[in-house]
Amino acid sequence: MPMSRFERKVRELQANPDTYCHEPEDQEAFQVFRDNFEMSNAQDAIDVVLKENPEIQVLYSRTVPALLNRELFWSRYFYGLAMLEQEEERRTALLEKSNSREEEELKWSDTEDVDEESSGNKNPEAAVHLEAAGTKMPSTLDAQNETNSPEIQDEYDDDDDDDWV
């Protein structure tokens, strides 16, 4: 079964040595995270991550305790994971908002079609704005009659077809 976008991002995070060996960019947010991070509460999750990801076991054995302590290693990992989860939540919310807007627009365009058919206007929104301004938008039938009326003729057209050679 193919991985979701989020699952791929988690795998990238897990396999990237920078996740564990470099300070996160937002130091202030990371410090807040660390202040609330409890290793004892994360132990079950750590066991699962190590069991499912041999790459992390290798990185862990290379870096702890030679380069950093156990708590720092895991707090960086879980901080990165929390940032990915927040990003995914924002992305999901945006998608849902976008989908609801599309549905709303679809509902509006359904009613616009009905309005157009009943009024004969090509642009019902323009008709509403014009009527609010005290101007009436001509119907399609009126517009057709105006273009076909004998009063409106092209001054260069002498109505004989002798200009076709």
PDB file of C-alpha atoms in Angstrom:
ATOM      1  CA  MET A   1       0.000   0.000   0.000  1.00  0.00           C
ATOM      2  CA  PRO A   2       1.459   3.411  -0.942  1.00  0.00           C
ATOM      3  CA  MET A   3       2.439   5.822   1.798  1.00  0.00           C
ATOM      4  CA  SER A   4       0.589   9.057   2.319  1.00  0.00           C
ATOM      5  CA  ARG A   5       2.340  12.395   1.953  1.00  0.00           C
ATOM      6  CA  PHE A   6       2.560  12.695   5.737  1.00  0.00           C
ATOM      7  CA  GLU A   7       4.013   9.184   6.135  1.00  0.00           C
ATOM      8  CA  ARG A   8       6.695   9.989   3.538  1.00  0.00           C
ATOM      9  CA  LYS A   9       7.593  13.164   5.421  1.00  0.00           C
ATOM     10  CA  VAL A  10       7.876  11.205   8.688  1.00  0.00           C
ATOM     11  CA  ARG A  11      10.175   8.662   7.001  1.00  0.00           C
ATOM     12  CA  GLU A  12      12.340  11.507   5.658  1.00  0.00           C
ATOM     13  CA  LEU A  13      12.505  13.036   9.129  1.00  0.00           C
ATOM     14  CA  GLN A  14      13.473   9.710  10.674  1.00  0.00           C
ATOM     15  CA  ALA A  15      16.197   8.953   8.127  1.00  0.00           C
ATOM     16  CA  ASN A  16      17.751  12.438   8.177  1.00  0.00           C
ATOM     17  CA  PRO A  17      20.727  12.691  10.594  1.00  0.00           C
ATOM     18  CA  ASP A  18      20.122  16.455  10.826  1.00  0.00           C
ATOM     19  CA  THR A  19      16.910  15.692  12.710  1.00  0.00           C
ATOM     20  CA  TYR A  20      18.969  14.478  15.653  1.00  0.00           C
ATOM     21  CA  CYS A  21      22.353  16.164  15.255  1.00  0.00           C
ATOM     22  CA  HIS A  22      21.418  19.802  14.536  1.00  0.00           C
ATOM     23  CA  GLU A  23      19.488  22.333  16.557  1.00  0.00           C
ATOM     24  CA  PRO A  24      16.016  23.116  15.174  1.00  0.00           C
ATOM     25  CA  GLU A  25      15.692  26.509  13.475  1.00  0.00           C
ATOM     26  CA  ASP A  26      13.107  27.911  15.895  1.00  0.00           C
ATOM     27  CA  GLN A  27      15.069  27.706  19.139  1.00  0.00           C
ATOM     28  CA  GLU A  28      12.381  29.399  21.193  1.00  0.00           C
ATOM     29  CA  ALA A  29       9.666  26.957  20.113  1.00  0.00           C
ATOM     30  CA  PHE A  30      12.045  24.050  20.590  1.00  0.00           C
ATOM     31  CA  GLN A  31      12.864  25.177  24.130  1.00  0.00           C
ATOM     32  CA  VAL A  32       9.155  25.370  24.975  1.00  0.00           C
ATOM     33  CA  PHE A  33       8.743  21.878  23.553  1.00  0.00           C
ATOM     34  CA  ARG A  34      11.695  20.564  25.554  1.00  0.00           C
ATOM     35  CA  ASP A  35      10.381  22.101  28.759  1.00  0.00           C
ATOM     36  CA  ASN A  36       7.216  20.036  28.317  1.00  0.00           C
ATOM     37  CA  PHE A  37       8.850  16.875  26.931  1.00  0.00           C
ATOM     38  CA  GLU A  38       8.847  13.910  29.318  1.00  0.00           C
ATOM     39  CA  MET A  39      11.091  10.992  28.387  1.00  0.00           C
ATOM     40  CA  SER A  40       9.111   8.677  30.659  1.00  0.00           C
ATOM     41  CA  ASN A  41       5.905   9.463  28.738  1.00  0.00           C
ATOM     42  CA  ALA A  42       7.627   8.913  25.392  1.00  0.00           C
ATOM     43  CA  GLN A  43       9.244   5.556  26.179  1.00  0.00           C
ATOM     44  CA  ASP A  44       6.540   3.420  24.562  1.00  0.00           C
ATOM     45  CA  ALA A  45       6.664   5.523  21.392  1.00  0.00           C
ATOM     46  CA  ILE A  46      10.486   5.336  21.401  1.00  0.00           C
ATOM     47  CA  ASP A  47      10.343   1.548  21.628  1.00  0.00           C
ATOM     48  CA  VAL A  48       7.978   1.390  18.632  1.00  0.00           C
ATOM     49  CA  VAL A  49      10.106   3.803  16.569  1.00  0.00           C
ATOM     50  CA  LEU A  50      13.281   1.831  17.274  1.00  0.00           C
ATOM     51  CA  LYS A  51      11.580  -1.479  16.508  1.00  0.00           C
ATOM     52  CA  GLU A  52      10.084  -0.252  13.198  1.00  0.00           C
ATOM     53  CA  ASN A  53      13.096   1.767  11.994  1.00  0.00           C
ATOM     54  CA  PRO A  54      16.512   0.112  11.972  1.00  0.00           C
ATOM     55  CA  GLU A  55      17.980   3.333  10.479  1.00  0.00           C
ATOM     56  CA  ILE A  56      17.123   5.190  13.665  1.00  0.00           C
ATOM     57  CA  GLN A  57      18.723   2.427  15.749  1.00  0.00           C
ATOM     58  CA  VAL A  58      21.955   2.917  13.778  1.00  0.00           C
ATOM     59  CA  LEU A  59      21.829   6.723  14.131  1.00  0.00           C
ATOM     60  CA  TYR A  60      21.048   6.392  17.828  1.00  0.00           C
ATOM     61  CA  SER A  61      23.952   4.039  18.473  1.00  0.00           C
ATOM     62  CA  ARG A  62      26.347   6.371  16.586  1.00  0.00           C
ATOM     63  CA  THR A  63      25.300   9.590  18.310  1.00  0.00           C
ATOM     64  CA  VAL A  64      24.245   8.654  21.861  1.00  0.00           C
ATOM     65  CA  PRO A  65      26.220   9.222  24.070  1.00  0.00           C
ATOM     66  CA  ALA A  66      29.194  10.107  21.828  1.00  0.00           C
ATOM     67  CA  LEU A  67      27.675  13.360  20.446  1.00  0.00           C
ATOM     68  CA  LEU A  68      24.549  14.050  22.489  1.00  0.00           C
ATOM     69  CA  ASN A  69      22.542  12.673  25.329  1.00  0.00           C
ATOM     70  CA  ARG A  70      19.507  10.443  25.006  1.00  0.00           C
ATOM     71  CA  GLU A  71      17.002  13.133  26.027  1.00  0.00           C
ATOM     72  CA  LEU A  72      18.288  15.627  23.444  1.00  0.00           C
ATOM     73  CA  PHE A  73      18.261  12.997  20.676  1.00  0.00           C
ATOM     74  CA  TRP A  74      14.621  12.087  21.308  1.00  0.00           C
ATOM     75  CA  SER A  75      13.392  15.596  22.047  1.00  0.00           C
ATOM     76  CA  ARG A  76      14.731  16.711  18.642  1.00  0.00           C
ATOM     77  CA  TYR A  77      13.009  13.786  16.959  1.00  0.00           C
ATOM     78  CA  PHE A  78       9.666  14.334  18.680  1.00  0.00           C
ATOM     79  CA  TYR A  79       9.873  18.086  18.108  1.00  0.00           C
ATOM     80  CA  GLY A  80      10.379  17.475  14.371  1.00  0.00           C
ATOM     81  CA  LEU A  81       7.476  15.037  14.416  1.00  0.00           C
ATOM     82  CA  ALA A  82       5.262  17.587  16.198  1.00  0.00           C
ATOM     83  CA  MET A  83       6.163  20.217  13.576  1.00  0.00           C
ATOM     84  CA  LEU A  84       5.216  17.802  10.780  1.00  0.00           C
ATOM     85  CA  GLU A  85       1.906  17.062  12.497  1.00  0.00           C
ATOM     86  CA  GLN A  86       1.145  20.789  12.815  1.00  0.00           C
ATOM     87  CA  GLU A  87       2.014  21.325   9.155  1.00  0.00           C
ATOM     88  CA  GLU A  88      -0.263  18.446   8.150  1.00  0.00           C
ATOM     89  CA  GLU A  89      -3.109  19.821  10.275  1.00  0.00           C
ATOM     90  CA  ARG A  90      -2.756  23.243   8.610  1.00  0.00           C
ATOM     91  CA  ARG A  91      -2.640  21.641   5.160  1.00  0.00           C
ATOM     92  CA  THR A  92      -5.729  19.541   5.901  1.00  0.00           C
ATOM     93  CA  ALA A  93      -7.616  22.575   7.221  1.00  0.00           C
ATOM     94  CA  LEU A  94      -6.718  24.554   4.085  1.00  0.00           C
ATOM     95  CA  LEU A  95      -7.864  21.702   1.854  1.00  0.00           C
ATOM     96  CA  GLU A  96     -11.144  21.423   3.735  1.00  0.00           C
ATOM     97  CA  LYS A  97     -11.651  25.183   3.518  1.00  0.00           C
ATOM     98  CA  SER A  98     -10.864  25.115  -0.200  1.00  0.00           C
ATOM     99  CA  ASN A  99     -13.256  22.217  -0.774  1.00  0.00           C
ATOM    100  CA  SER A 100     -16.054  23.962   1.131  1.00  0.00           C
ATOM    101  CA  ARG A 101     -15.495  27.119  -0.946  1.00  0.00           C
ATOM    102  CA  GLU A 102     -15.662  25.082  -4.155  1.00  0.00           C
ATOM    103  CA  GLU A 103     -18.916  23.502  -2.976  1.00  0.00           C
ATOM    104  CA  GLU A 104     -20.283  26.932  -2.081  1.00  0.00           C
ATOM    105  CA  GLU A 105     -19.256  28.321  -5.479  1.00  0.00           C
ATOM    106  CA  LEU A 106     -20.871  25.333  -7.130  1.00  0.00           C
ATOM    107  CA  LYS A 107     -24.105  26.029  -5.265  1.00  0.00           C
ATOM    108  CA  TRP A 108     -23.955  29.674  -6.332  1.00  0.00           C
ATOM    109  CA  SER A 109     -23.303  28.785  -9.951  1.00  0.00           C
ATOM    110  CA  ASP A 110     -26.285  26.401  -9.897  1.00  0.00           C
ATOM    111  CA  THR A 111     -28.576  29.234  -8.819  1.00  0.00           C
ATOM    112  CA  GLU A 112     -26.934  31.604 -11.277  1.00  0.00           C
ATOM    113  CA  ASP A 113     -27.841  29.253 -14.116  1.00  0.00           C
ATOM    114  CA  VAL A 114     -31.468  29.312 -12.998  1.00  0.00           C
ATOM    115  CA  ASP A 115     -31.411  33.105 -12.693  1.00  0.00           C
ATOM    116  CA  GLU A 116     -29.877  33.460 -16.144  1.00  0.00           C
ATOM    117  CA  GLU A 117     -32.471  31.198 -17.702  1.00  0.00           C
ATOM    118  CA  SER A 118     -35.366  32.976 -16.052  1.00  0.00           C
ATOM    119  CA  SER A 119     -34.158  36.539 -16.604  1.00  0.00           C
ATOM    120  CA  GLY A 120     -32.378  36.137 -19.911  1.00  0.00           C
ATOM    121  CA  ASN A 121     -29.362  38.039 -18.529  1.00  0.00           C
ATOM    122  CA  LYS A 122     -25.923  36.828 -19.399  1.00  0.00           C
ATOM    123  CA  ASN A 123     -24.448  38.104 -16.132  1.00  0.00           C
ATOM    124  CA  PRO A 124     -26.926  38.123 -13.237  1.00  0.00           C
ATOM    125  CA  GLU A 125     -24.367  39.592 -10.807  1.00  0.00           C
ATOM    126  CA  ALA A 126     -23.914  42.557 -13.114  1.00  0.00           C
ATOM    127  CA  ALA A 127     -27.686  42.919 -13.337  1.00  0.00           C
ATOM    128  CA  VAL A 128     -27.939  43.079  -9.555  1.00  0.00           C
ATOM    129  CA  HIS A 129     -25.202  45.715  -9.339  1.00  0.00           C
ATOM    130  CA  LEU A 130     -26.689  47.721 -12.206  1.00  0.00           C
ATOM    131  CA  GLU A 131     -30.192  47.585 -10.743  1.00  0.00           C
ATOM    132  CA  ALA A 132     -28.830  48.718  -7.380  1.00  0.00           C
ATOM    133  CA  ALA A 133     -27.279  51.677  -9.188  1.00  0.00           C
ATOM    134  CA  GLY A 134     -30.622  52.478 -10.846  1.00  0.00           C
ATOM    135  CA  THR A 135     -29.629  51.084 -14.240  1.00  0.00           C
ATOM    136  CA  LYS A 136     -31.423  48.213 -15.932  1.00  0.00           C
ATOM    137  CA  MET A 137     -29.403  45.629 -17.795  1.00  0.00           C
ATOM    138  CA  PRO A 138     -31.054  44.732 -21.101  1.00  0.00           C
ATOM    139  CA  SER A 139     -32.138  41.163 -21.600  1.00  0.00           C
ATOM    140  CA  THR A 140     -30.597  38.982 -24.264  1.00  0.00           C
ATOM    141  CA  LEU A 141     -33.710  39.350 -26.377  1.00  0.00           C
ATOM    142  CA  ASP A 142     -33.507  43.164 -26.188  1.00  0.00           C
ATOM    143  CA  ALA A 143     -29.841  43.044 -27.165  1.00  0.00           C
ATOM    144  CA  GLN A 144     -30.619  40.836 -30.168  1.00  0.00           C
ATOM    145  CA  ASN A 145     -33.400  43.133 -31.301  1.00  0.00           C
ATOM    146  CA  GLU A 146     -31.098  46.153 -31.055  1.00  0.00           C
ATOM    147  CA  THR A 147     -28.409  44.572 -33.226  1.00  0.00           C
ATOM    148  CA  ASN A 148     -30.946  43.496 -35.816  1.00  0.00           C
ATOM    149  CA  SER A 149     -32.855  46.774 -35.904  1.00  0.00           C
ATOM    150  CA  PRO A 150     -32.727  48.675 -39.193  1.00  0.00           C
ATOM    151  CA  GLU A 151     -31.678  51.861 -37.389  1.00  0.00           C
ATOM    152  CA  ILE A 152     -28.323  50.356 -36.448  1.00  0.00           C
ATOM    153  CA  GLN A 153     -26.469  49.577 -39.643  1.00  0.00           C
ATOM    154  CA  ASP A 154     -22.874  49.668 -40.565  1.00  0.00           C
ATOM    155  CA  GLU A 155     -22.330  52.951 -42.435  1.00  0.00           C
ATOM    156  CA  TYR A 156     -19.839  51.230 -44.731  1.00  0.00           C
ATOM    157  CA  ASP A 157     -22.200  48.418 -45.684  1.00  0.00           C
ATOM    158  CA  ASP A 158     -24.239  49.373 -48.720  1.00  0.00           C
ATOM    159  CA  ASP A 159     -26.203  46.102 -48.445  1.00  0.00           C
ATOM    160  CA  ASP A 160     -25.230  44.868 -51.856  1.00  0.00           C
ATOM    161  CA  ASP A 161     -22.854  42.005 -52.155  1.00  0.00           C
ATOM    162  CA  ASP A 162     -20.842  43.447 -55.015  1.00  0.00           C
ATOM    163  CA  ASP A 163     -17.861  43.974 -52.730  1.00  0.00           C
ATOM    164  CA  TRP A 164     -17.174  40.239 -52.933  1.00  0.00           C
ATOM    165  CA  VAL A 165     -15.076  39.573 -55.961  1.00  0.00           C
TER     166      VAL A 165
END
